[in-house]
Coordinates of C-alpha atoms in Angstrom, one line a residue:
X98 CA -23.3 -9.7 -8.0
X99 CA -26.2 -7.8 -6.8
X100 CA -28.7 -6.4 -9.6
X101 CA -27.9 -2.9 -8.4
X102 CA -24.2 -3.4 -8.9
X103 CA -24.6 -4.9 -12.2
X104 CA -27.0 -1.9 -13.2
X105 CA -24.1 0.6 -12.3
X106 CA -21.5 -1.4 -14.2
X107 CA -23.3 -1.4 -17.2
X108 CA -24.3 2.1 -16.5
X109 CA -20.4 3.0 -16.2
X110 CA -19.6 1.3 -19.9
X111 CA -22.7 3.4 -21.0
X112 CA -21.5 6.8 -20.0
X113 CA -18.7 6.1 -22.2
X114 CA -20.9 5.3 -25.3
X115 CA -19.9 1.3 -25.1
X116 CA -22.0 -1.6 -23.8
X117 CA -21.1 -3.9 -21.0
X118 CA -22.9 -7.3 -21.3
X119 CA -22.8 -9.3 -18.2
X120 CA -23.5 -12.9 -19.6
X121 CA -25.8 -15.4 -18.4
X122 CA -24.9 -19.0 -18.0
X123 CA -25.0 -20.2 -21.6
X124 CA -22.9 -16.8 -22.8
X125 CA -20.4 -17.2 -20.1
X126 CA -19.8 -20.8 -21.0
X127 CA -19.7 -19.6 -25.0
X128 CA -17.2 -17.1 -24.2
X129 CA -15.1 -19.2 -21.8
X130 CA -15.0 -21.9 -24.4
X131 CA -13.3 -19.4 -26.9
X132 CA -11.3 -18.2 -24.5
X133 CA -9.7 -21.4 -23.9
X134 CA -9.6 -22.2 -27.3
X135 CA -7.6 -19.1 -28.1
X136 CA -5.4 -19.9 -24.9
X137 CA -4.6 -23.2 -26.2
X138 CA -3.4 -21.7 -29.8
X139 CA -1.3 -18.9 -28.3
X140 CA 0.3 -21.3 -25.9
X141 CA 1.8 -23.3 -28.6
X142 CA 3.3 -19.8 -30.3
X143 CA 7.1 -19.9 -29.2
X144 CA 7.2 -16.2 -30.0
X145 CA 4.0 -15.4 -27.6
X146 CA 5.5 -17.5 -25.1
X147 CA 8.8 -15.6 -25.3
X148 CA 7.2 -11.9 -25.7
X149 CA 4.9 -12.6 -22.4
X150 CA 7.7 -14.1 -20.7
X151 CA 9.7 -10.9 -21.2
X152 CA 7.2 -8.9 -19.4
X153 CA 8.0 -10.8 -16.0
X154 CA 10.7 -10.1 -13.3
X155 CA 11.8 -12.9 -11.5
X156 CA 12.6 -12.2 -7.7
X157 CA 14.3 -14.2 -5.0
X158 CA 11.5 -15.9 -2.8
X159 CA 10.8 -14.3 0.3
X160 CA 12.7 -11.0 -0.4
X161 CA 11.2 -7.4 -1.5
X162 CA 12.2 -5.9 -4.8
X163 CA 15.4 -3.9 -4.7
X164 CA 14.4 -0.2 -4.8
X165 CA 14.8 1.0 -8.5
X166 CA 14.4 -2.3 -9.8
X167 CA 14.0 -3.2 -13.3
X168 CA 10.7 -2.8 -14.9
X169 CA 8.6 -5.7 -15.1
X170 CA 5.7 -7.6 -13.6
X171 CA 6.9 -9.4 -10.7
X172 CA 6.2 -13.2 -10.5
X173 CA 4.6 -12.7 -7.1
X174 CA 1.8 -10.6 -8.5
X175 CA 0.9 -13.1 -10.8
X176 CA -2.7 -14.6 -9.5
X177 CA -3.3 -18.3 -9.3
X178 CA -4.4 -21.2 -11.9
X179 CA -7.9 -22.6 -11.5
X180 CA -7.5 -26.1 -10.0
X181 CA -10.0 -27.6 -12.3
X182 CA -8.8 -25.7 -15.0
X183 CA -12.5 -24.4 -15.9
X184 CA -11.5 -20.6 -16.3
X185 CA -8.8 -20.5 -18.8
X186 CA -6.0 -18.3 -16.9
X187 CA -2.8 -17.7 -19.1
X188 CA 0.3 -19.0 -17.1
X189 CA 2.7 -15.7 -17.5
X190 CA 5.7 -17.3 -16.3
X191 CA 5.5 -20.5 -18.5
X192 CA 7.8 -22.6 -16.3
X193 CA 8.1 -24.6 -13.1
X194 CA 5.0 -25.5 -10.8
X195 CA 2.2 -23.1 -10.8
X196 CA 0.0 -22.2 -7.6
X197 CA -3.6 -23.3 -8.0
X198 CA -6.8 -22.6 -6.3
X199 CA -10.2 -23.7 -6.3
X200 CA -12.3 -21.3 -8.3
X201 CA -16.0 -21.0 -8.7
X202 CA -17.7 -23.0 -10.9
X203 CA -19.2 -20.6 -13.1
X204 CA -17.1 -17.3 -13.3
X205 CA -19.4 -14.1 -13.7
X206 CA -18.4 -12.8 -17.4
X207 CA -18.8 -9.6 -19.2
X208 CA -17.9 -8.5 -22.4
X209 CA -17.3 -4.7 -23.1
X210 CA -18.0 -3.8 -26.7
X211 CA -18.1 -0.7 -28.9
X212 CA -20.2 -0.1 -32.1
X213 CA -17.1 -0.1 -34.4
X214 CA -13.3 -1.0 -34.4
X215 CA -11.6 2.1 -35.2
X216 CA -9.1 4.1 -33.2
X217 CA -11.6 6.2 -31.6
X218 CA -13.4 3.1 -30.6
X219 CA -10.4 1.7 -28.8
X220 CA -9.9 4.8 -27.0
X221 CA -13.7 4.8 -26.0
X222 CA -13.3 1.2 -25.0
X223 CA -10.2 2.2 -22.5
X224 CA -12.3 5.1 -21.0
X225 CA -15.6 2.8 -20.4
X226 CA -12.9 0.1 -18.7
X227 CA -11.5 2.5 -16.7
X228 CA -15.1 3.4 -15.7
X229 CA -16.0 0.2 -14.8
X230 CA -13.0 -1.2 -13.2
X231 CA -13.4 2.2 -10.8
X232 CA -16.8 1.5 -9.9
X233 CA -16.2 -2.1 -9.5
X234 CA -13.4 -1.8 -7.4
X235 CA -15.3 0.9 -5.1
X236 CA -18.0 -1.8 -4.3
X237 CA -15.6 -4.4 -3.7
X238 CA -15.3 -6.5 -6.6
X239 CA -12.0 -7.9 -8.1
X240 CA -12.0 -7.8 -11.9
X241 CA -9.4 -9.4 -14.1
X242 CA -9.0 -9.4 -18.0
X243 CA -9.6 -12.4 -20.0
X244 CA -7.8 -11.2 -23.3
X245 CA -7.0 -14.2 -25.1
X246 CA -9.8 -14.5 -27.3
X247 CA -9.4 -10.9 -28.4
X248 CA -6.0 -11.5 -29.7
X249 CA -7.0 -13.5 -32.6
X250 CA -9.4 -12.4 -35.1
X251 CA -11.5 -15.2 -35.7
X252 CA -12.2 -16.0 -31.8
X253 CA -12.5 -11.9 -31.4
X254 CA -15.5 -12.3 -34.2
X255 CA -17.1 -15.0 -32.7
X256 CA -17.2 -13.6 -28.9
X257 CA -20.1 -11.2 -30.3
X258 CA -23.3 -12.5 -28.9
X259 CA -25.0 -14.0 -31.7
X260 CA -28.7 -12.7 -30.7
X261 CA -27.7 -8.9 -30.1
X262 CA -25.0 -8.7 -32.6
X263 CA -23.9 -5.6 -31.1
X264 CA -20.9 -4.2 -32.4
X265 CA -17.0 -5.0 -31.6
X266 CA -16.0 -6.9 -28.4
X267 CA -12.8 -5.0 -27.0
X268 CA -12.3 -6.7 -23.8
X269 CA -13.7 -10.0 -21.8
X270 CA -13.9 -9.3 -18.2
X271 CA -14.2 -11.7 -15.1
X272 CA -15.7 -10.0 -12.1
X273 CA -16.5 -11.1 -8.6
X274 CA -15.8 -10.9 -4.9
X275 CA -12.3 -12.5 -4.0
X276 CA -9.2 -11.6 -2.0
X277 CA -7.1 -8.6 -3.1
X278 CA -4.2 -9.6 -5.6
X279 CA -0.4 -8.6 -4.5
X280 CA 0.5 -5.3 -4.9
X281 CA 2.8 -4.2 -7.8
X282 CA 5.8 -1.5 -7.6
X283 CA 5.5 1.7 -9.6
X284 CA 8.3 3.8 -11.1
X285 CA 9.1 6.9 -9.2
X286 CA 7.6 10.3 -10.6
X287 CA 11.2 11.7 -11.0
X288 CA 11.7 8.5 -13.6
X289 CA 8.8 9.8 -15.6
X290 CA 8.4 13.2 -15.7
X291 CA 11.4 15.8 -16.8
X292 CA 11.4 19.4 -15.4
X293 CA 10.8 22.1 -17.6
X294 CA 13.7 24.0 -16.4
X295 CA 16.0 22.0 -18.2
X296 CA 17.7 20.5 -14.8
X297 CA 16.2 17.0 -15.5

């Protein structure tokens, strides 16, 4: 990524009082190793696999979803797995053959941290993530979340840069240039809003 774009992303996080740390090679390798460790542990947890599988919606091959289809992420929207298994990507489907693709040798990884770990910090992190993601999208970047290491308390603690030691890492991002992902359906406005007149 160009330095100017990295600066914009860092500035977007700072506007929400959060710190985006775009990692150099050693930091990226450390965070990817923690992510792989967490993914291996999570993959062995049957309850977590069942929950994750419940987020998905199977669709017949080659057919678009029916109007008013059930909630959930369509399996066609899941990205590929790393053919070389260097980037730990969760197999959300957890069944059958998985589409693989050759990823970059070392992805650009960033951590988003806040000063503390309170509800206000979580909100701040969400606002910073929104801002970073919008700037990235405007600059033609693709962003994905590597959430595994944040899900486990011990790997989450170790995500913090041992040299800077700033705050609490709230999210790990993989950022770079790549093809767009598949679109996912949205619920209609009528499903989400109530008419104040009471008609609905």
